[in-house]
Coordinates of C-alpha atoms and ligand atoms in Angstrom, one line a residue:
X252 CA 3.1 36.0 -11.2
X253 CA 5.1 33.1 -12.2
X254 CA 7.0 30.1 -10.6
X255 CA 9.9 28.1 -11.3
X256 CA 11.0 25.0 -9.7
X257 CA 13.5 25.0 -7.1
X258 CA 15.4 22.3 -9.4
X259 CA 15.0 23.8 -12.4
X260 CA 14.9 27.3 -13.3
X261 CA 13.8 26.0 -17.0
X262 CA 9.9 24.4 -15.8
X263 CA 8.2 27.0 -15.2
X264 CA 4.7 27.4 -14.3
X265 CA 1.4 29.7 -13.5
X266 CA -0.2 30.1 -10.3
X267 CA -3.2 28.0 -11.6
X268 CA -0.5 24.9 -12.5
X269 CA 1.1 25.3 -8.7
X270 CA -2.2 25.7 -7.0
X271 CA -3.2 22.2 -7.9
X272 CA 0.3 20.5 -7.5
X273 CA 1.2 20.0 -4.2
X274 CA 3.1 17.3 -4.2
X275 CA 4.3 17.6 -8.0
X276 CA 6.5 15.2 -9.6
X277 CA 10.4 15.0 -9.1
X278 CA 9.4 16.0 -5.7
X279 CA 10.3 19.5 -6.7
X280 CA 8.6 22.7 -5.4
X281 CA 8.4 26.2 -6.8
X282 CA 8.7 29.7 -5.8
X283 CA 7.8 33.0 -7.2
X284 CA 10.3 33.8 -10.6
X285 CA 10.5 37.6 -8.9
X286 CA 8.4 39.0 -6.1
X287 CA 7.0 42.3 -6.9
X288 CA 8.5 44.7 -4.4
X289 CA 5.9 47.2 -3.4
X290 CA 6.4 50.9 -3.8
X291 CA 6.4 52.5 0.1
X292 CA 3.4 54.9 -1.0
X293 CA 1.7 51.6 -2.1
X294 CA 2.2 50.2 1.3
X295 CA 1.4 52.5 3.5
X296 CA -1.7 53.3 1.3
X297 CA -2.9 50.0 2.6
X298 CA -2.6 51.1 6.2
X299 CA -6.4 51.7 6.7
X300 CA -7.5 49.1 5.1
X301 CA -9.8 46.6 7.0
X302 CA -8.1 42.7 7.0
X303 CA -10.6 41.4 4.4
X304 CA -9.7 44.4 2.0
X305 CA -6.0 44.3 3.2
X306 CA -6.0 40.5 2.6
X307 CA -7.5 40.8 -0.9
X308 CA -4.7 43.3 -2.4
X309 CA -2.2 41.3 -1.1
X310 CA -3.4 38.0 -2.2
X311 CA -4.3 39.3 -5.7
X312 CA -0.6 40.0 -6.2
X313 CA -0.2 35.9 -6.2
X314 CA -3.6 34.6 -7.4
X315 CA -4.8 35.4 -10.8
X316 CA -7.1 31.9 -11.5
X317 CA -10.0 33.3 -10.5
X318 CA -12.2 36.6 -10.8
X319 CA -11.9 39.4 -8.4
X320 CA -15.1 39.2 -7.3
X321 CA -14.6 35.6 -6.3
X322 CA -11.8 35.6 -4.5
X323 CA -13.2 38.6 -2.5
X324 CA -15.9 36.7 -1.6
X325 CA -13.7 34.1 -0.6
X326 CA -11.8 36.1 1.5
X327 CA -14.9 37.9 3.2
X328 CA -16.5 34.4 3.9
X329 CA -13.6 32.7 5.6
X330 CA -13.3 35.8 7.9
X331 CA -16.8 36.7 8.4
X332 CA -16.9 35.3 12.1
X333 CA -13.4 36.3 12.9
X334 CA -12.8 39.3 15.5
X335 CA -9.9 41.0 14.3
X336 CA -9.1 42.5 17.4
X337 CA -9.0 39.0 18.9
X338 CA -7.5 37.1 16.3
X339 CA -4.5 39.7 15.2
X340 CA -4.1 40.6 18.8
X341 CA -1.1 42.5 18.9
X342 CA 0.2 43.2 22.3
X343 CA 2.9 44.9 23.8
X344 CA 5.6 43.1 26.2
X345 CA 8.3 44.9 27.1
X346 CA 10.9 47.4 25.8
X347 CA 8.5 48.3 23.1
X348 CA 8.5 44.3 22.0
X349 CA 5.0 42.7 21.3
X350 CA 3.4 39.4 21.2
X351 CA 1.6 38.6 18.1
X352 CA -1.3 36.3 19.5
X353 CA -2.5 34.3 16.5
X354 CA -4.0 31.4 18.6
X355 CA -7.1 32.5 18.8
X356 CA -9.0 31.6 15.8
X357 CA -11.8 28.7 15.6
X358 CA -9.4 25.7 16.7
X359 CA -6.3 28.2 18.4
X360 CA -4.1 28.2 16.5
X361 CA -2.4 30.6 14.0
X362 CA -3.1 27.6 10.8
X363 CA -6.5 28.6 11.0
X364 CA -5.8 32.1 9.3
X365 CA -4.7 31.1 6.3
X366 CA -6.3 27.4 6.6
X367 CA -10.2 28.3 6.2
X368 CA -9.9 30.6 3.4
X369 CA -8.2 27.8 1.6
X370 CA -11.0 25.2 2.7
X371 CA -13.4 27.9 1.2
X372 CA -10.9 28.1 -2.5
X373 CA -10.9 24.1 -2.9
X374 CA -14.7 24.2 -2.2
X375 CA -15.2 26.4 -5.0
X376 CA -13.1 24.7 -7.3
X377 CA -14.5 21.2 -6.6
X378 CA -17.8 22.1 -7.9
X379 CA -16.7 24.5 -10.5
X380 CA -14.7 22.2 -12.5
X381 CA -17.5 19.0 -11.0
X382 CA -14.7 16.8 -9.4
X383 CA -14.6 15.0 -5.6
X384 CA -11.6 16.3 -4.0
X385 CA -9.4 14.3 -1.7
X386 CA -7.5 16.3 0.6
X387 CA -4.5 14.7 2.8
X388 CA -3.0 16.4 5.7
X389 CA -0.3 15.1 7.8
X390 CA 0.0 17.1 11.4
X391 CA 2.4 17.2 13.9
X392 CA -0.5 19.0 15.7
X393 CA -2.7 21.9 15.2
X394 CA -2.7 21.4 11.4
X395 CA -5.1 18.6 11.4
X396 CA -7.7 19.7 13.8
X397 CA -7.5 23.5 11.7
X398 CA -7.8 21.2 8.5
X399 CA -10.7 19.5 10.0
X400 CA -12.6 22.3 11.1
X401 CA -11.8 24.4 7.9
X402 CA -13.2 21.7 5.7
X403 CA -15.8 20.1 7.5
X404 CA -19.5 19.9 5.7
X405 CA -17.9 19.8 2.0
X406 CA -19.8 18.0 0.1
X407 CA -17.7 17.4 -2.4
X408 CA -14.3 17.2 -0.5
X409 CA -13.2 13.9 1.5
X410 CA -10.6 15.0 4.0
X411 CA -8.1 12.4 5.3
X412 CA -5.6 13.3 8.6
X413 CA -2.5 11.8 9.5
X414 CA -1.3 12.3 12.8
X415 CA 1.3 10.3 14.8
X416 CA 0.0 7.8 17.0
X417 CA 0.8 9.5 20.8
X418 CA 3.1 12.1 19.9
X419 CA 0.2 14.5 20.4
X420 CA -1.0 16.3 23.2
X421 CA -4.2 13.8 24.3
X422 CA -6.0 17.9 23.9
X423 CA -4.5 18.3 20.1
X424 CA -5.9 14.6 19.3
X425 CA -9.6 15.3 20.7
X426 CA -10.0 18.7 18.8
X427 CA -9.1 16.6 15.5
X428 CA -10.9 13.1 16.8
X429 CA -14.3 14.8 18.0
X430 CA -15.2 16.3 15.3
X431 CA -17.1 13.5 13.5
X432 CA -18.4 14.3 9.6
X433 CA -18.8 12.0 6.8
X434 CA -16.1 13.8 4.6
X435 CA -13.0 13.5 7.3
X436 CA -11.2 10.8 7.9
X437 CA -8.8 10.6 10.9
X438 CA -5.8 8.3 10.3
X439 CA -3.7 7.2 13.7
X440 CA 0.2 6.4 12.2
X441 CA 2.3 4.6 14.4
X442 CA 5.4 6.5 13.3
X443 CA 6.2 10.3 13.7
X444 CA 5.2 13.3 12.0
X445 CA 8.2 12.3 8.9
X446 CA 6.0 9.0 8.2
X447 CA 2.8 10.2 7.8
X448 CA 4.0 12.3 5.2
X449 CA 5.9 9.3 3.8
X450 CA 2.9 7.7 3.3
X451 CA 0.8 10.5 1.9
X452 CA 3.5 10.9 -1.0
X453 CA 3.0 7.4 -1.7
X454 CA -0.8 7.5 -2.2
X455 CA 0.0 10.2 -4.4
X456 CA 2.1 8.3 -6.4
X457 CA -0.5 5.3 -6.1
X458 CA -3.8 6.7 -6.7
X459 CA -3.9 9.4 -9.9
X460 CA -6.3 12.2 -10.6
X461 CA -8.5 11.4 -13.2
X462 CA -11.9 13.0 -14.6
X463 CA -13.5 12.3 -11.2
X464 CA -11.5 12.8 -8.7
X465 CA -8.6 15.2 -7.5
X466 CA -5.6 14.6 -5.1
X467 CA -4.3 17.4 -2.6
X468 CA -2.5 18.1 0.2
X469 CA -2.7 20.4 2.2
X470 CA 0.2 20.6 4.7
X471 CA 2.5 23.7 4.6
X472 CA 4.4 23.3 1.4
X473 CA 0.8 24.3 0.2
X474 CA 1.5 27.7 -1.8
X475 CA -1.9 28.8 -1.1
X476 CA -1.1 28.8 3.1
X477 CA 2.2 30.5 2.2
X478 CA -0.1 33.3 0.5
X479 CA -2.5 33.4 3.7
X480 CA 0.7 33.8 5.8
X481 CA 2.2 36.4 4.9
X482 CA -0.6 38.4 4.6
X483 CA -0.4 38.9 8.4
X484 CA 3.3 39.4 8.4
X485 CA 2.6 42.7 5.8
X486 CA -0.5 43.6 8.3
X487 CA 1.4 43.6 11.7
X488 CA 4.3 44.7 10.1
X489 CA 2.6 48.0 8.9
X490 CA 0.3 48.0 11.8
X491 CA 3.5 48.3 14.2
X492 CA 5.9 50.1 12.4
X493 CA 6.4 53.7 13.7
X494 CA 10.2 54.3 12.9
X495 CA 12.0 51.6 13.2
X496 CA 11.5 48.7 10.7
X497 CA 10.5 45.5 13.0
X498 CA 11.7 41.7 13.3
X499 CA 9.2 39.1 14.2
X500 CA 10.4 35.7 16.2
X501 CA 9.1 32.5 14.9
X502 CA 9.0 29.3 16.3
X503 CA 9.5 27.5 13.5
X504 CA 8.5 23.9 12.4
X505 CA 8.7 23.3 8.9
X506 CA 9.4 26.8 8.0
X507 CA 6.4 28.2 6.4
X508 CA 5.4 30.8 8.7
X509 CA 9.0 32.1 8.7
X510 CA 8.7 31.6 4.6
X511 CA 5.9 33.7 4.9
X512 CA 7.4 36.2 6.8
X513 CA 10.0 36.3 4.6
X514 CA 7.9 37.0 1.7
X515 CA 6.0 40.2 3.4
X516 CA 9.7 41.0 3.5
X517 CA 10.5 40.6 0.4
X518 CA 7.0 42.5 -0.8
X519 CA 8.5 45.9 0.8
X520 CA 6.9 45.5 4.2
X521 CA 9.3 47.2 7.6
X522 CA 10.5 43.8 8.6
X523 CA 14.5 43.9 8.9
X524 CA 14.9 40.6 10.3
X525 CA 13.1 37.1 10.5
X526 CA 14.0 34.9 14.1
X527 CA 13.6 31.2 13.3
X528 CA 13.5 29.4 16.8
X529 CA 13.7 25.7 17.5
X530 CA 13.9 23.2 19.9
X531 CA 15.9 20.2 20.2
X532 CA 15.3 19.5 16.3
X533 CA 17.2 22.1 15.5
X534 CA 18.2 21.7 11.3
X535 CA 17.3 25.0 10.8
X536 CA 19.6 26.6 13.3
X537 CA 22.5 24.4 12.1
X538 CA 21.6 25.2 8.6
X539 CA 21.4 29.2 9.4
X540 CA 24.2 29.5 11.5
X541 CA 26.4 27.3 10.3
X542 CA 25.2 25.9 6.7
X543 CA 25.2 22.5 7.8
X544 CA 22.3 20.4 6.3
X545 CA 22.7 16.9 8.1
X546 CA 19.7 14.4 8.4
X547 CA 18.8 14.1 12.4
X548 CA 17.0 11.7 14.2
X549 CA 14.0 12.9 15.6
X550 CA 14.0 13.7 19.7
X551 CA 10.2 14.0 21.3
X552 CA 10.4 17.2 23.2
X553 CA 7.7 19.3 24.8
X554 CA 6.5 21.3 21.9
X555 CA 5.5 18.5 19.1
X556 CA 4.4 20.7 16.4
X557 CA 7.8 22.1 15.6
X558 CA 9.7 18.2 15.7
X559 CA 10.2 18.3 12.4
X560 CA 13.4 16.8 11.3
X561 CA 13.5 18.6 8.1
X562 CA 11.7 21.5 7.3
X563 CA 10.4 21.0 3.9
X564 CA 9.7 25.2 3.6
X565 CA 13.2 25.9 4.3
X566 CA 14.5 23.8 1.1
X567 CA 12.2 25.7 -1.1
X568 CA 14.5 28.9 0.3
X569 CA 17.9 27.2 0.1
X570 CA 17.9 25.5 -3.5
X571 CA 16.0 28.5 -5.4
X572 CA 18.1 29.2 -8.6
X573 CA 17.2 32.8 -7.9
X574 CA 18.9 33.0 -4.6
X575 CA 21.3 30.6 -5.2
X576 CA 24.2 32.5 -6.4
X577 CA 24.5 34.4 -3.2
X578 CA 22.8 32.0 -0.9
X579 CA 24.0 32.1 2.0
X580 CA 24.4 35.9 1.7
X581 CA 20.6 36.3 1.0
X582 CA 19.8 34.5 4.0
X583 CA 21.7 35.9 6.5
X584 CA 20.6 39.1 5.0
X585 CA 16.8 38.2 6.4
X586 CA 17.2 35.1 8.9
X587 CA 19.0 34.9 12.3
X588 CA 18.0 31.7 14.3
X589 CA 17.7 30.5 17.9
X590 CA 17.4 26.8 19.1
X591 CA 15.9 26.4 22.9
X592 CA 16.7 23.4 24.6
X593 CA 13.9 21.0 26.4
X594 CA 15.0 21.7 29.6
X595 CA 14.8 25.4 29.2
X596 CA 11.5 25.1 27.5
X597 CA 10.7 23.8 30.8
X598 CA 12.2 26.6 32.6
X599 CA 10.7 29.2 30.8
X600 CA 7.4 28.2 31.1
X601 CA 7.9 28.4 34.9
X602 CA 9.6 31.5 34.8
X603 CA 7.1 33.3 32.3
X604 CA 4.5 32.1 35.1
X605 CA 6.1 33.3 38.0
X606 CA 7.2 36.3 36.9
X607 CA 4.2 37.6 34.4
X608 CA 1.4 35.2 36.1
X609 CA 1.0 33.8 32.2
X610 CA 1.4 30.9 30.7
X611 CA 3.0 30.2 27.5
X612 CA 2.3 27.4 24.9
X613 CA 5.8 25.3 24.9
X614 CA 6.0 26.6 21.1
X615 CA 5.7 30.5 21.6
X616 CA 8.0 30.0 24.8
X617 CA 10.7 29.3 22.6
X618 CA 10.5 32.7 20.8
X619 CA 10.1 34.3 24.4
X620 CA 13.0 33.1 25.7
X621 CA 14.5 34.1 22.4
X622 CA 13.8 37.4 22.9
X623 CA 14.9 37.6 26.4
X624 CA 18.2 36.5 25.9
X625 CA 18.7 38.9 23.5
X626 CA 17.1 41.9 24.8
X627 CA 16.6 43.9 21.4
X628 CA 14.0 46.1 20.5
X629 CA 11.6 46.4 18.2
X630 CA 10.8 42.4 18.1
X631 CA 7.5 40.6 17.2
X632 CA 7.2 37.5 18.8
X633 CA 4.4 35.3 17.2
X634 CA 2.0 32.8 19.2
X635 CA 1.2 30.0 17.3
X636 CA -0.7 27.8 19.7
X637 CA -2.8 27.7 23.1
X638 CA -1.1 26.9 26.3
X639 CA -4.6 25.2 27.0
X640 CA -3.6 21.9 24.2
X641 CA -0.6 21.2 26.5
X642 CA -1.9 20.9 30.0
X643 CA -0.9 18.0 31.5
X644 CA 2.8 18.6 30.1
X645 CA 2.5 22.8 31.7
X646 CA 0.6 21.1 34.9
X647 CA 3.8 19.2 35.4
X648 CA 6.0 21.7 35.6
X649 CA 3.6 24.2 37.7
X650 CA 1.2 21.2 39.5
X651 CA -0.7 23.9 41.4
X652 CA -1.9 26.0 38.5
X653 CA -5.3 26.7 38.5
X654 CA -6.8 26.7 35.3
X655 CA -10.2 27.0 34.1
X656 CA -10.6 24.2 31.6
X657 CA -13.1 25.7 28.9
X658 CA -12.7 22.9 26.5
X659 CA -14.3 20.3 28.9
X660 CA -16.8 19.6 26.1
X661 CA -13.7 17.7 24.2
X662 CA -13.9 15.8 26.7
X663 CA -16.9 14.5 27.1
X664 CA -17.6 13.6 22.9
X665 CA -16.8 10.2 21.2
X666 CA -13.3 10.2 19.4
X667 CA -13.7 9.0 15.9
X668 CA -9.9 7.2 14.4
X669 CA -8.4 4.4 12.7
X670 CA -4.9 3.3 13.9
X671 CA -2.6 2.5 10.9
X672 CA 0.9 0.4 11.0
X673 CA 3.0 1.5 8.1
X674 CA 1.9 -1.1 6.0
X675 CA 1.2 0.8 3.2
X676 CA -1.2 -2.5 1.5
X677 CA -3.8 -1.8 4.5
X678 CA -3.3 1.6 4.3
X679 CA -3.6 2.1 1.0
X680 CA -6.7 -0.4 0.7
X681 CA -8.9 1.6 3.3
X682 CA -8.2 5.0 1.3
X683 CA -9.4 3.7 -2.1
X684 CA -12.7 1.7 -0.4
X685 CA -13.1 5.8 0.4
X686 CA -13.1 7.0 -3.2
Ligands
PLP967 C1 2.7 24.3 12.9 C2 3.2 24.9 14.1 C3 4.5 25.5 14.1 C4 5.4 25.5 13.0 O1 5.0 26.2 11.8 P1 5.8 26.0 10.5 O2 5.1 26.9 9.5 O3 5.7 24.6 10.1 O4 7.2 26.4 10.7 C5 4.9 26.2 15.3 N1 4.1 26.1 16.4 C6 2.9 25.6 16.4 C7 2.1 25.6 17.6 C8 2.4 24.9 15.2 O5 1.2 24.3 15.3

């Protein structure tokens, strides 16, 4: 398969060359040249496959720099402790609606599908072409401590987190500040989610590969997490589908879960439409409703991972060449979008509670509530995190829930962070005493 860049339909490039480019220069990104659309006896010939077979066929269509029998191995690794039934947990809601629960991997949350097998990739590559890798990841969450986890004990790979100084749930910041290993670094900004990613293009632009070391990030422009993705979009998709071809609900950060779902789309799988749903920061539903791209501020709302300002996912979309003549036609085609308030966030938690004795995370609440208000059939909702991570902000709006805590371990383990200013000379001069 080939790429092009979003910018310029003339640079075009391989898998291999987009693999190792995360942040490439001109700041441009690239998507697939043409995505093979599956034949429907190709699909469905898939149906019985088990994930680690399902996810091999499907990532083979993108990957092609390295042997089958590698990437298989790969693939198998990464999921060898995962219980499918847990992990891909489809369940039904009502009106023949379902909740996609994909919070339940090692660190709860759906990034650690697609994160670990690429943990398990850049391991193989940093000692097959002899190099240190330095990874950078900037979360507004769940990303760092599924980074952490995913590439903890590498020998050859340092990992360095950003995460925004108190604008994480004090549960999100001991899953990625307890886990103490030589090779991770955990880096405290005092700035938002939009800064640490600031800073990490910098570095890029301030420290350069060369025959030792490597430079990556991994956050969810990463092609590789795209692939991941949307391997469970074409697995539920089929898994569900009896007649009718299904949509699946998103809430949607930085827009690569939805990109992903948008590529199982695109492959042939039954998905008719794609939900994005936000929250106050709510770009994407001004873009998709009403093709407005304006640059917001930032509000701090109850569900921090998806306080994105501007999803970088969702650009890669907009300014392909290959969509571009009928843009906005293409993506109305696929994408309808919600945005749900603070306050109702609120609400709906309560409400879910009282009414189905459950608890929601404040990110899958918005695609509830979505759903709710629309009452249509035939909808995915996916969970993305653990109501668990945001405790004391649920426990405020129902104080007498009982809840058995069974993550009081965090609490009881050393935290292990630096706190950073956005003085990029400090910064800057802690990383390279790392290299
Ligand atoms: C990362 C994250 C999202 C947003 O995912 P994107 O791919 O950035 O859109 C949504 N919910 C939770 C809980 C997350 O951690």
């Amino acid at each position: 398969m080939f790429y092009n860049s979003i910018n310029n339909k003339l640079d075009v490039k391989k898998f291999s060359d987009i693999f190792f480019s995360n942040i490439p220069k001109n700041k441009t990104l690239f998507f697939p040249f043409k995505i093979l659309k599956l034949k429907k006896n190709q699909i469905f010939s898939l149906k019985n496959l088990n994930y680690v077979n399902f996810a091999f066929k499907i990532s083979r269509l993108f990957i092609n720099n390295i042997s089958e029998e590698n990437l298989y191995n790969i693939i198998n690794k990464s999921y060898f402790n995962f219980n499918f039934n847990l992990v891909l947990n489809i369940e039904k809601i009502f009106n023949n609606n379902f909740l996609l629960n994909l919070n339940n991997g090692p660190t709860l949350t759906f990034k650690d599908i697609a994160m670990i097998p690429l943990g398990n990739i850049l391991n193989f590559f940093s000692k097959k072409i002899n190099k240190k890798f330095l990874i950078f990841c900037a979360t507004s969450g769940d990303t760092g401590s599924s980074a952490n986890n995913s590439f903890k004990n590498f020998e050859k790979i340092k990992l360095f987190t950003f995460y925004p100084f108190n604008m994480i749930s004090n549960i999100q910041r001991k899953q990625i500040t307890t886990l103490i290993k030589n090779n991770i670094k955990n880096i405290s900004i005092l700035g938002n989610f939009d800064t640490s990613q600031f800073l990490i293009k910098k570095i890029f632009e301030n420290i350069k590969n060369n025959k030792k070391i490597f430079l990556i990030s991994v956050n969810s422009i990463n092609w590789f997490r795209i692939i991941f993705q949307t391997i469970y979009y074409c697995y539920c998709s089929l898994n569900v589908y009896k007649n009718n071809y299904v949509n699946f609900i998103i809430p949607s950060g930085n827009f690569g879960n939805s990109l992903s779902a948008f590529i199982a789309k695109k492959l042939g799988f039954p998905i008719e439409k794609i939900i994005t749903c936000t929250n106050d920061n709510n770009f994407l539903d001004n873009f998709i409703k009403n093709n407005i791209i304006k640059n917001y501020s930032l509000k701090k709302t109850i569900s921090p991972s998806i306080d994105i300002s501007i999803p970088s996912n969702f650009l890669r979309l907009v300014n392909n060449n290959n969509l571009k003549n009928n843009q906005m036609n293409n993506i109305n085609k696929s994408f309808f979008s919600d945005k749900i308030n603070n306050k109702i966030i609120i609400n709906s938690i309560e409400y879910f509670y009282n009414k189905y004795k459950k608890i929601h995370d404040p990110h899958t609440i918005t695609s509830l509530t979505s759903l709710i208000k629309n009452e249509k059939k035939n909808n995915i909702v996916v969970s993305t995190s653990y109501p668990i991570k945001f405790i004391f902000a649920i426990k405020k709006i129902i104080p007498n829930l009982k809840i058995k805590l069974n993550i009081k371990k965090l609490f009881l383990l050393n935290e292990k962070y630096k706190i950073f200013s956005q003085n990029f000379n400090i910064l800057i001069n802690f990383i390279k005493k790392q290299l």
